Tab-separated table of C-alpha atoms in Angstrom:
chain	number	residue	atom	x	y	z
Q	72	MET	CA	8.106	22.805	22.551
Q	73	SER	CA	10.494	23.774	25.333
Q	74	SER	CA	12.964	25.922	24.366
Q	75	ALA	CA	14.690	24.964	27.803
Q	76	VAL	CA	16.044	21.820	25.628
Q	77	ARG	CA	19.096	23.007	24.126
Q	78	SER	CA	21.663	20.274	24.206
Q	79	LEU	CA	22.017	16.326	22.740
Q	80	TYR	CA	23.785	13.344	23.555
Q	81	VAL	CA	24.742	10.870	21.114
Q	82	HIS	CA	26.204	7.766	22.247
Q	83	ILE	CA	28.311	5.526	19.688
Q	84	PRO	CA	29.470	2.274	21.629
Q	85	PHE	CA	32.085	0.785	19.149
Q	86	CYS	CA	35.966	0.448	20.087
Q	87	GLU	CA	38.934	-0.749	19.372
Q	88	ARG	CA	39.374	-2.294	22.690
Q	89	LYS	CA	37.470	-2.386	25.672
Q	90	CYS	CA	39.238	-1.034	28.915
Q	91	SER	CA	39.507	-3.130	31.758
Q	92	TYR	CA	38.819	-0.189	33.634
Q	93	CYS	CA	35.460	1.351	31.547
Q	94	ASP	CA	31.858	0.914	32.762
Q	95	PHE	CA	30.728	2.793	29.814
Q	96	MET	CA	28.526	0.677	27.062
Q	97	SER	CA	31.106	-0.079	24.634
Q	98	VAL	CA	32.083	-3.337	22.883
Q	99	GLY	CA	35.650	-3.520	21.619
Q	100	THR	CA	34.622	-3.970	17.745
Q	101	THR	CA	33.105	-1.829	14.704
Q	102	HIS	CA	30.912	-5.261	13.711
Q	103	GLY	CA	27.050	-3.779	13.211
Q	104	GLU	CA	28.482	0.057	12.798
Q	105	ARG	CA	26.106	0.038	9.905
Q	106	GLU	CA	22.786	-1.108	11.509
Q	107	TYR	CA	23.344	1.204	14.404
Q	108	THR	CA	23.816	3.850	12.601
Q	109	ALA	CA	20.557	3.002	10.702
Q	110	ALA	CA	18.688	2.479	14.309
Q	111	LEU	CA	20.464	5.522	15.439
Q	112	ARG	CA	19.418	8.013	12.895
Q	113	ALA	CA	15.582	6.556	12.978
Q	114	GLU	CA	16.053	7.791	16.947
Q	115	LEU	CA	16.947	10.782	15.603
Q	116	ARG	CA	14.405	11.167	13.389
Q	117	HIS	CA	11.804	10.583	16.051
Q	118	LEU	CA	13.491	13.176	18.600
Q	119	SER	CA	13.377	16.116	16.026
Q	120	ALA	CA	9.891	15.218	14.633
Q	121	SER	CA	8.577	15.573	18.384
Q	122	LEU	CA	10.505	18.479	19.708
Q	123	PRO	CA	10.194	20.536	15.868
Q	124	ASP	CA	11.303	23.642	17.439
Q	125	THR	CA	14.330	22.948	19.070
Q	126	THR	CA	17.307	24.741	18.675
Q	127	LEU	CA	20.660	22.622	19.628
Q	128	GLU	CA	23.464	24.719	21.184
Q	129	THR	CA	25.705	21.713	21.843
Q	130	ILE	CA	25.458	18.666	20.829
Q	131	PHE	CA	28.277	15.492	21.909
Q	132	PHE	CA	29.262	11.911	20.442
Q	133	GLY	CA	30.218	10.180	23.019
Q	134	GLY	CA	31.406	6.340	23.648
Q	135	GLY	CA	33.064	4.041	22.885
Q	136	THR	CA	34.959	5.898	20.535
Q	137	PRO	CA	32.824	7.769	17.989
Q	138	GLY	CA	36.147	8.757	16.291
Q	139	LEU	CA	36.733	5.306	15.281
Q	140	LEU	CA	33.230	5.352	13.201
Q	141	ASP	CA	33.120	4.636	9.505
Q	142	LEU	CA	33.677	8.357	8.552
Q	143	ARG	CA	30.235	8.165	5.801
Q	144	LEU	CA	28.721	7.185	8.878
Q	145	LEU	CA	29.670	9.634	10.947
Q	146	ALA	CA	28.926	12.115	8.316
Q	147	SER	CA	25.815	10.534	7.892
Q	148	ILE	CA	24.553	10.951	11.595
Q	149	MET	CA	25.268	14.382	11.571
Q	150	ASP	CA	22.919	14.942	8.561
Q	151	GLU	CA	20.424	13.493	10.408
Q	152	ILE	CA	20.423	15.618	13.021
Q	153	ARG	CA	20.889	18.574	10.529
Q	154	GLY	CA	18.196	17.750	8.200
Q	155	GLY	CA	16.340	17.844	11.812
Q	156	PHE	CA	16.972	20.319	14.589
Q	157	ALA	CA	18.249	23.860	13.989
Q	158	ILE	CA	21.662	24.103	14.909
Q	159	ALA	CA	22.671	27.460	16.643
Q	160	PRO	CA	25.162	29.049	14.231
Q	161	ASP	CA	28.141	29.166	17.105
Q	162	ALA	CA	27.043	25.587	18.373
Q	163	GLU	CA	29.781	23.484	20.449
Q	164	ILE	CA	29.934	20.075	18.550
Q	165	THR	CA	32.516	17.989	20.528
Q	166	LEU	CA	33.285	14.332	19.075
Q	167	GLU	CA	34.982	12.004	21.986
Q	168	ALA	CA	38.408	10.428	19.664
Q	169	ASN	CA	41.313	7.882	20.884
Q	170	PRO	CA	44.935	8.570	19.563
Q	171	SER	CA	45.252	5.072	17.841
Q	172	SER	CA	42.090	6.080	15.479
Q	173	THR	CA	42.989	9.235	14.457
Q	174	ASP	CA	44.758	10.491	11.770
Q	175	GLU	CA	44.832	13.944	9.835
Q	176	ALA	CA	42.741	12.610	6.848
Q	177	ARG	CA	39.973	11.460	9.265
Q	178	ALA	CA	40.429	14.490	11.302
Q	179	THR	CA	39.606	16.575	8.097
Q	180	ALA	CA	36.651	14.292	7.825
Q	181	TRP	CA	35.174	14.851	10.965
Q	182	LEU	CA	35.355	18.905	10.624
Q	183	ARG	CA	33.896	18.777	7.089
Q	184	ALA	CA	30.889	16.742	8.634
Q	185	GLY	CA	30.560	18.962	11.312
Q	186	PHE	CA	32.262	19.042	14.521
Q	187	ASN	CA	34.368	21.444	16.069
Q	188	ARG	CA	35.739	20.349	19.096
Q	189	VAL	CA	37.777	16.909	19.526
Q	190	SER	CA	37.992	15.252	22.700
Q	191	MET	CA	41.106	12.782	22.793
Q	192	GLY	CA	41.461	9.899	25.311
Q	193	VAL	CA	45.068	10.286	26.462
Q	194	GLN	CA	44.419	9.155	29.426
Q	195	SER	CA	48.545	8.578	29.790
Q	196	LEU	CA	51.720	9.256	28.742
Q	197	GLU	CA	53.567	6.622	30.718
Q	198	PRO	CA	54.286	2.955	28.748
Q	199	ASP	CA	53.251	1.029	31.981
Q	200	ILE	CA	50.007	2.968	32.899
Q	201	LEU	CA	48.800	2.770	29.450
Q	202	ALA	CA	49.187	-1.040	29.573
Q	203	PHE	CA	47.892	-1.361	32.657
Q	204	LEU	CA	45.050	0.536	31.081
Q	205	ASP	CA	44.354	-1.442	28.243
Q	206	ARG	CA	45.060	1.475	25.758
Q	207	VAL	CA	46.278	0.793	22.493
Q	208	HIS	CA	48.026	3.738	22.148
Q	209	SER	CA	51.856	5.105	22.787
Q	210	ALA	CA	52.939	8.329	24.617
Q	211	SER	CA	54.362	9.424	21.014
Q	212	ARG	CA	51.079	8.583	19.198
Q	213	ALA	CA	48.816	10.265	21.750
Q	214	MET	CA	50.883	13.699	20.853
Q	215	THR	CA	51.069	12.753	17.256
Q	216	ALA	CA	47.545	12.898	16.923
Q	217	LEU	CA	46.721	16.124	18.484
Q	218	GLY	CA	48.845	17.668	16.520
Q	219	GLU	CA	46.821	15.650	13.530
Q	220	VAL	CA	43.663	17.258	14.894
Q	221	ARG	CA	45.114	20.856	14.725
Q	222	ARG	CA	46.811	20.282	11.186
Q	223	ALA	CA	42.903	19.479	9.893
Q	224	GLY	CA	41.767	22.647	11.233
Q	225	PHE	CA	40.128	22.663	14.668
Q	226	THR	CA	41.098	24.488	17.163
Q	227	ALA	CA	38.717	23.407	20.136
Q	228	LEU	CA	40.522	20.477	22.139
Q	229	ASN	CA	40.545	18.306	24.937
Q	230	CYS	CA	42.858	15.929	26.532
Q	231	ASP	CA	41.611	13.043	28.853
Q	232	LEU	CA	44.247	11.982	31.545
Q	233	ILE	CA	43.404	9.591	34.510
Q	234	TYR	CA	45.383	9.668	38.120
Q	235	ALA	CA	45.528	7.479	41.208
Q	236	VAL	CA	46.503	4.648	38.675
Q	237	PRO	CA	48.787	1.393	40.836
Q	238	GLY	CA	52.208	2.153	39.759
Q	239	LEU	CA	52.224	6.154	39.256
Q	240	ASP	CA	53.820	7.925	41.178
Q	241	ASP	CA	53.749	12.024	41.441
Q	242	ALA	CA	56.615	12.482	39.484
Q	243	ARG	CA	55.866	11.053	36.584
Q	244	TRP	CA	51.807	11.903	36.680
Q	245	GLY	CA	53.367	15.456	37.050
Q	246	ALA	CA	55.193	15.050	34.003
Q	247	THR	CA	52.185	13.971	32.201
Q	248	VAL	CA	50.059	16.915	32.914
Q	249	ALA	CA	52.756	19.527	32.077
Q	250	ARG	CA	53.742	17.468	28.626
Q	251	ILE	CA	49.988	17.911	27.907
Q	252	LEU	CA	49.785	21.621	29.094
Q	253	GLU	CA	52.928	22.036	26.824
Q	254	ALA	CA	51.222	21.205	23.634
Q	255	ASP	CA	48.177	23.520	25.215
Q	256	PRO	CA	45.192	22.051	23.954
Q	257	GLY	CA	43.023	24.369	25.984
Q	258	HIS	CA	40.850	22.042	27.238
Q	259	LEU	CA	42.085	19.610	30.125
Q	260	SER	CA	40.152	17.034	32.413
Q	261	CYS	CA	41.637	15.021	35.084
Q	262	TYR	CA	39.986	11.885	36.394
Q	263	GLU	CA	40.420	9.728	39.276
Q	264	LEU	CA	40.779	6.003	38.814
Q	265	THR	CA	37.979	4.540	40.064
Q	266	VAL	CA	36.598	0.683	40.147
Q	267	GLU	CA	33.628	0.376	38.992
Q	268	ALA	CA	31.480	-2.751	39.636
Q	269	GLY	CA	31.783	-5.657	36.976
Q	270	THR	CA	34.550	-4.528	35.156
Q	271	PRO	CA	37.927	-6.585	34.844
Q	272	LEU	CA	40.064	-4.092	37.431
Q	273	HIS	CA	37.049	-4.754	39.652
Q	274	VAL	CA	37.506	-8.354	39.982
Q	275	ALA	CA	41.390	-8.077	40.269
Q	276	VAL	CA	41.192	-5.492	42.864
Q	277	ALA	CA	38.318	-8.105	44.505
Q	278	ARG	CA	41.016	-10.612	44.346
Q	279	GLY	CA	44.058	-8.829	45.667
Q	280	THR	CA	45.871	-8.974	42.236
Q	281	VAL	CA	45.865	-4.927	41.844
Q	282	ARG	CA	45.772	-3.106	44.775
Q	283	THR	CA	43.834	0.375	44.538
Q	284	VAL	CA	45.860	4.079	45.360
Q	285	ASP	CA	46.077	4.981	48.430
Q	286	PRO	CA	43.222	8.146	49.298
Q	287	ASP	CA	46.314	10.601	50.536
Q	288	MET	CA	48.422	9.805	46.991
Q	289	ALA	CA	44.866	10.385	45.030
Q	290	LEU	CA	44.474	13.829	46.113
Q	291	ARG	CA	47.997	14.887	46.015
Q	292	GLN	CA	47.962	13.957	42.293
Q	293	HIS	CA	44.413	16.046	41.912
Q	294	TRP	CA	46.858	19.130	43.383
Q	295	ILE	CA	49.434	18.505	41.151
Q	296	ALA	CA	47.147	19.092	38.399
Q	297	VAL	CA	44.746	21.759	40.374
Q	298	GLU	CA	49.070	23.738	40.641
Q	299	ALA	CA	50.113	22.852	37.041
Q	300	ALA	CA	47.489	23.679	35.324
Q	301	GLY	CA	46.328	26.936	37.136
Q	302	ALA	CA	50.457	28.159	36.487
Q	303	ALA	CA	50.169	27.319	32.576
Q	304	GLY	CA	46.516	29.545	32.337
Q	305	TYR	CA	44.230	27.180	32.770
Q	306	ARG	CA	41.176	27.876	35.063
Q	307	GLN	CA	39.963	25.331	37.433
Q	308	TYR	CA	36.553	25.805	36.351
Q	309	GLU	CA	35.579	22.488	37.729
Q	310	ILE	CA	36.129	20.602	39.878
Q	311	SER	CA	38.433	17.781	37.108
Q	312	ASN	CA	38.292	20.499	34.450
Q	313	PHE	CA	40.427	22.995	33.379
Q	314	ALA	CA	40.333	25.879	30.681
Q	315	THR	CA	42.047	28.612	28.789
Q	316	ALA	CA	39.557	31.696	29.075
Q	317	GLY	CA	36.358	30.514	26.468
Q	318	ARG	CA	37.310	26.962	25.946
Q	319	GLU	CA	35.328	25.286	29.294
Q	320	CYS	CA	33.118	22.507	27.662
Q	321	ARG	CA	29.785	24.175	27.006
Q	322	HIS	CA	27.950	21.172	27.230
Q	323	ASN	CA	29.344	19.158	30.152
Q	324	LEU	CA	27.807	22.517	31.934
Q	325	VAL	CA	24.632	21.816	31.265
Q	326	TYR	CA	24.845	18.553	32.993
Q	327	TRP	CA	26.592	20.674	35.633
Q	328	SER	CA	23.900	23.026	35.626
Q	329	ASN	CA	21.666	20.168	36.049
Q	330	GLY	CA	20.162	21.552	32.542
Q	331	TYR	CA	17.800	19.811	30.115
Q	332	TYR	CA	19.149	17.537	27.270
Q	333	LEU	CA	18.005	15.057	24.604
Q	334	ALA	CA	19.934	11.723	24.518
Q	335	ALA	CA	20.176	8.780	21.627
Q	336	GLY	CA	21.492	6.330	21.187
Q	337	VAL	CA	22.328	2.775	23.419
Q	338	ALA	CA	22.899	3.234	27.137
Q	339	ALA	CA	22.360	6.643	26.890
Q	340	HIS	CA	20.510	9.125	29.442
Q	341	GLY	CA	18.365	12.475	29.180
Q	342	ASN	CA	16.742	15.091	31.084
Q	343	LEU	CA	14.021	16.510	29.726
Q	344	PRO	CA	11.022	19.212	31.593
Q	345	HIS	CA	7.486	18.656	31.799
Q	346	ASP	CA	6.656	19.461	27.889
Q	347	ALA	CA	9.416	17.723	25.823
Q	348	ALA	CA	9.109	14.706	27.881
Q	349	ALA	CA	5.515	14.195	26.928
Q	350	ALA	CA	6.232	14.887	23.270
Q	351	VAL	CA	8.809	12.132	23.247
Q	352	GLY	CA	6.564	9.398	24.794
Q	353	LEU	CA	7.773	9.628	28.175
Q	354	GLY	CA	5.186	9.283	31.163
Q	355	VAL	CA	5.110	12.926	33.383
Q	356	GLU	CA	3.375	12.947	36.696
Q	357	ALA	CA	2.365	15.682	38.149
Q	358	GLY	CA	4.723	18.309	40.026
Q	359	ALA	CA	7.674	16.730	38.347
Q	360	ALA	CA	10.607	18.850	38.127
Q	361	SER	CA	11.699	17.003	34.965
Q	362	VAL	CA	12.130	13.402	33.621
Q	363	ARG	CA	15.344	11.384	33.651
Q	364	HIS	CA	14.770	8.830	31.086
Q	365	TRP	CA	17.457	6.014	29.659
Q	366	HIS	CA	18.537	3.392	26.962
Q	367	GLY	CA	18.838	-0.287	27.571
Q	368	ARG	CA	22.903	-1.626	27.269
Q	369	SER	CA	21.773	-4.528	24.295
Q	370	ILE	CA	22.524	-2.992	21.328
Q	371	PRO	CA	20.337	-5.585	19.064
Q	372	ARG	CA	17.203	-4.527	21.524
Q	373	TYR	CA	18.334	-0.937	21.551
Q	374	ILE	CA	18.440	-1.740	17.287
Q	375	ALA	CA	15.294	-3.490	17.391
Q	376	ALA	CA	13.353	-0.901	19.155
Q	377	ALA	CA	14.560	2.060	17.142
Q	378	MET	CA	13.837	0.296	13.833
Q	379	ALA	CA	10.105	-0.128	15.302
Q	380	GLY	CA	9.500	3.391	15.722
Q	381	GLY	CA	11.816	5.533	17.012
Q	382	HIS	CA	11.037	5.498	20.549
Q	383	ALA	CA	14.205	3.674	22.180
Q	384	VAL	CA	13.785	4.657	25.888
Q	385	THR	CA	13.721	1.669	28.645
Q	386	GLY	CA	13.440	3.396	31.727
Q	387	GLN	CA	12.413	6.915	33.280
Q	388	GLU	CA	12.064	8.397	36.614
Q	389	SER	CA	10.297	11.929	37.923
Q	390	VAL	CA	12.816	14.033	39.073
Q	391	THR	CA	10.980	15.792	42.262
Q	392	PRO	CA	11.280	19.201	43.145
Q	393	ASP	CA	13.018	18.326	46.349
Q	394	LEU	CA	15.910	15.910	44.427
Q	395	ALA	CA	16.095	18.271	41.437
Q	396	GLU	CA	17.650	21.125	44.147
Q	397	ALA	CA	19.815	18.593	45.978
Q	398	GLU	CA	21.185	18.067	42.881
Q	399	ARG	CA	21.680	21.314	41.605
Q	400	VAL	CA	23.362	22.044	44.703
Q	401	MET	CA	25.467	19.179	44.687
Q	402	LEU	CA	26.922	19.628	41.024
Q	403	GLY	CA	26.419	23.304	41.222
Q	404	LEU	CA	29.434	22.780	43.783
Q	405	ARG	CA	31.707	21.386	41.871
Q	406	LEU	CA	31.983	24.444	39.121
Q	407	ASN	CA	34.088	27.454	40.310
Q	408	ARG	CA	31.264	29.912	40.039
Q	409	GLY	CA	29.706	27.868	42.889
Q	410	VAL	CA	25.667	27.759	43.446
Q	411	ALA	CA	23.288	30.371	44.543
Q	412	LEU	CA	21.466	29.295	47.617
Q	413	ALA	CA	17.990	29.506	48.953
Q	414	GLY	CA	17.057	30.689	51.518
Q	415	SER	CA	16.499	27.637	53.623
Q	416	GLN	CA	19.792	26.924	52.880
Q	417	VAL	CA	22.256	29.362	53.852
Q	418	GLY	CA	22.215	28.911	58.094
Q	419	ALA	CA	23.856	25.151	57.005
Q	420	ALA	CA	26.168	27.710	54.564
Q	421	ALA	CA	27.077	29.861	57.690
Q	422	ALA	CA	28.661	26.468	59.638
Q	423	LEU	CA	30.248	25.112	56.730
Q	424	ILE	CA	31.710	29.003	56.073
Q	425	ASP	CA	33.024	28.655	59.902
Q	426	ALA	CA	34.762	25.628	59.369
Q	427	GLY	CA	36.404	26.849	56.537
Q	428	LEU	CA	34.530	24.302	54.020
Q	429	LEU	CA	32.630	26.925	51.732
Q	430	VAL	CA	33.171	30.980	50.681
Q	431	LEU	CA	29.738	32.787	50.095
Q	432	GLU	CA	29.926	35.640	47.415
Q	433	GLY	CA	27.093	37.811	46.423
Q	434	GLY	CA	24.951	34.998	47.623
Q	435	HIS	CA	27.017	32.326	45.351
Q	436	ALA	CA	28.168	29.717	48.075
Q	437	ARG	CA	32.044	28.194	46.803
Q	438	VAL	CA	33.469	25.386	48.386
Q	439	THR	CA	37.188	26.333	49.302
Q	440	ARG	CA	40.700	23.789	48.879
Q	441	ARG	CA	39.687	22.149	52.013
Q	442	GLY	CA	36.092	22.030	50.926
Q	443	GLN	CA	36.938	20.550	47.562
Q	444	GLU	CA	38.368	17.307	49.466
Q	445	VAL	CA	35.522	16.752	51.212
Q	446	LEU	CA	32.433	18.198	48.490
Q	447	ASN	CA	30.114	15.070	49.495
Q	448	SER	CA	30.354	15.921	52.886
Q	449	VAL	CA	29.814	19.829	51.833
Q	450	ALA	CA	26.750	18.837	49.800
Q	451	LEU	CA	24.954	16.824	52.025
Q	452	ALA	CA	25.333	19.116	55.257
Q	453	LEU	CA	23.749	21.879	52.589
Q	454	CYS	CA	21.172	19.616	51.380
Q	455	ALA	CA	19.935	18.134	54.676
Q	456	VAL	CA	17.492	21.332	55.729
């Protein structure tokens, strides 16, 4: 079976509270976590039985708040993965967590279960911004949680932060970034707040009760993070992600490299090559570069489908070679290392280089500072050949 599949994403939908800006599939409760875990384990058994020779190099538990799950249930999911798949000795195994549901004892249990990296949803250290985002932790709780995870034995950490939040000025944003960098997690992700359809934030913006941040201010706050991280020894290896040497998120690099990955859990998305897609029960069209697939957003329907036979995918699409190439370029341009150009793209690249938007080094195209600011336009210009 395909040795190209080396990554697994696992979705845990439970949270303490649903945040107003979040459009991920999550629920503000842990009710039904046992039933959900049983279904998730059934799907993982189906996947491992279908792809018996798969060795996983990265595993990512996202959500939701996976760190909130009952510790015995969380350990049982990891046991299921270990029992069905080979795991590389140096595999990166990430758990997303929130400061409000983290303590040293829980972090110790996460480490014992097999996780070796924690991604902490800090988002802000400003009380009013935390309240605006509907976060349930304080700044002191966030900083304490980082210490607790470290004392438990984790050496690989990430902190998520959000900028371009209404009411967050440049000075306070810069202070938040600086304080997190002083804690030296090794990895930092800084994301612009986006208004997603169907969220309470979207409703508030549509009604005029919340005004979004000016694009120039959002861009300025992006560069505040870039410059602060660089001064602290963190390399911007992806547009929104920074790491010290060797601390880059290997799992996310699979996504940004347009690689293959398995997916398990409600609302989870995966991308598989032909042989693996056919093996797990997906339809495969001749000539497709890969098969992208997804699970529905209903937890009860997911549980019923997974328990009935393990196969809980609700939709799929064949990725054509042309689409795969366009996505390779668009995703690759987000990376500091850039993207290799096909021969047909060299002419378009030359015009972008003349415009100061790209640099070309050893056949790899990389966006300049100005190119980062108009990334989508650069990508479209390269792909329109």
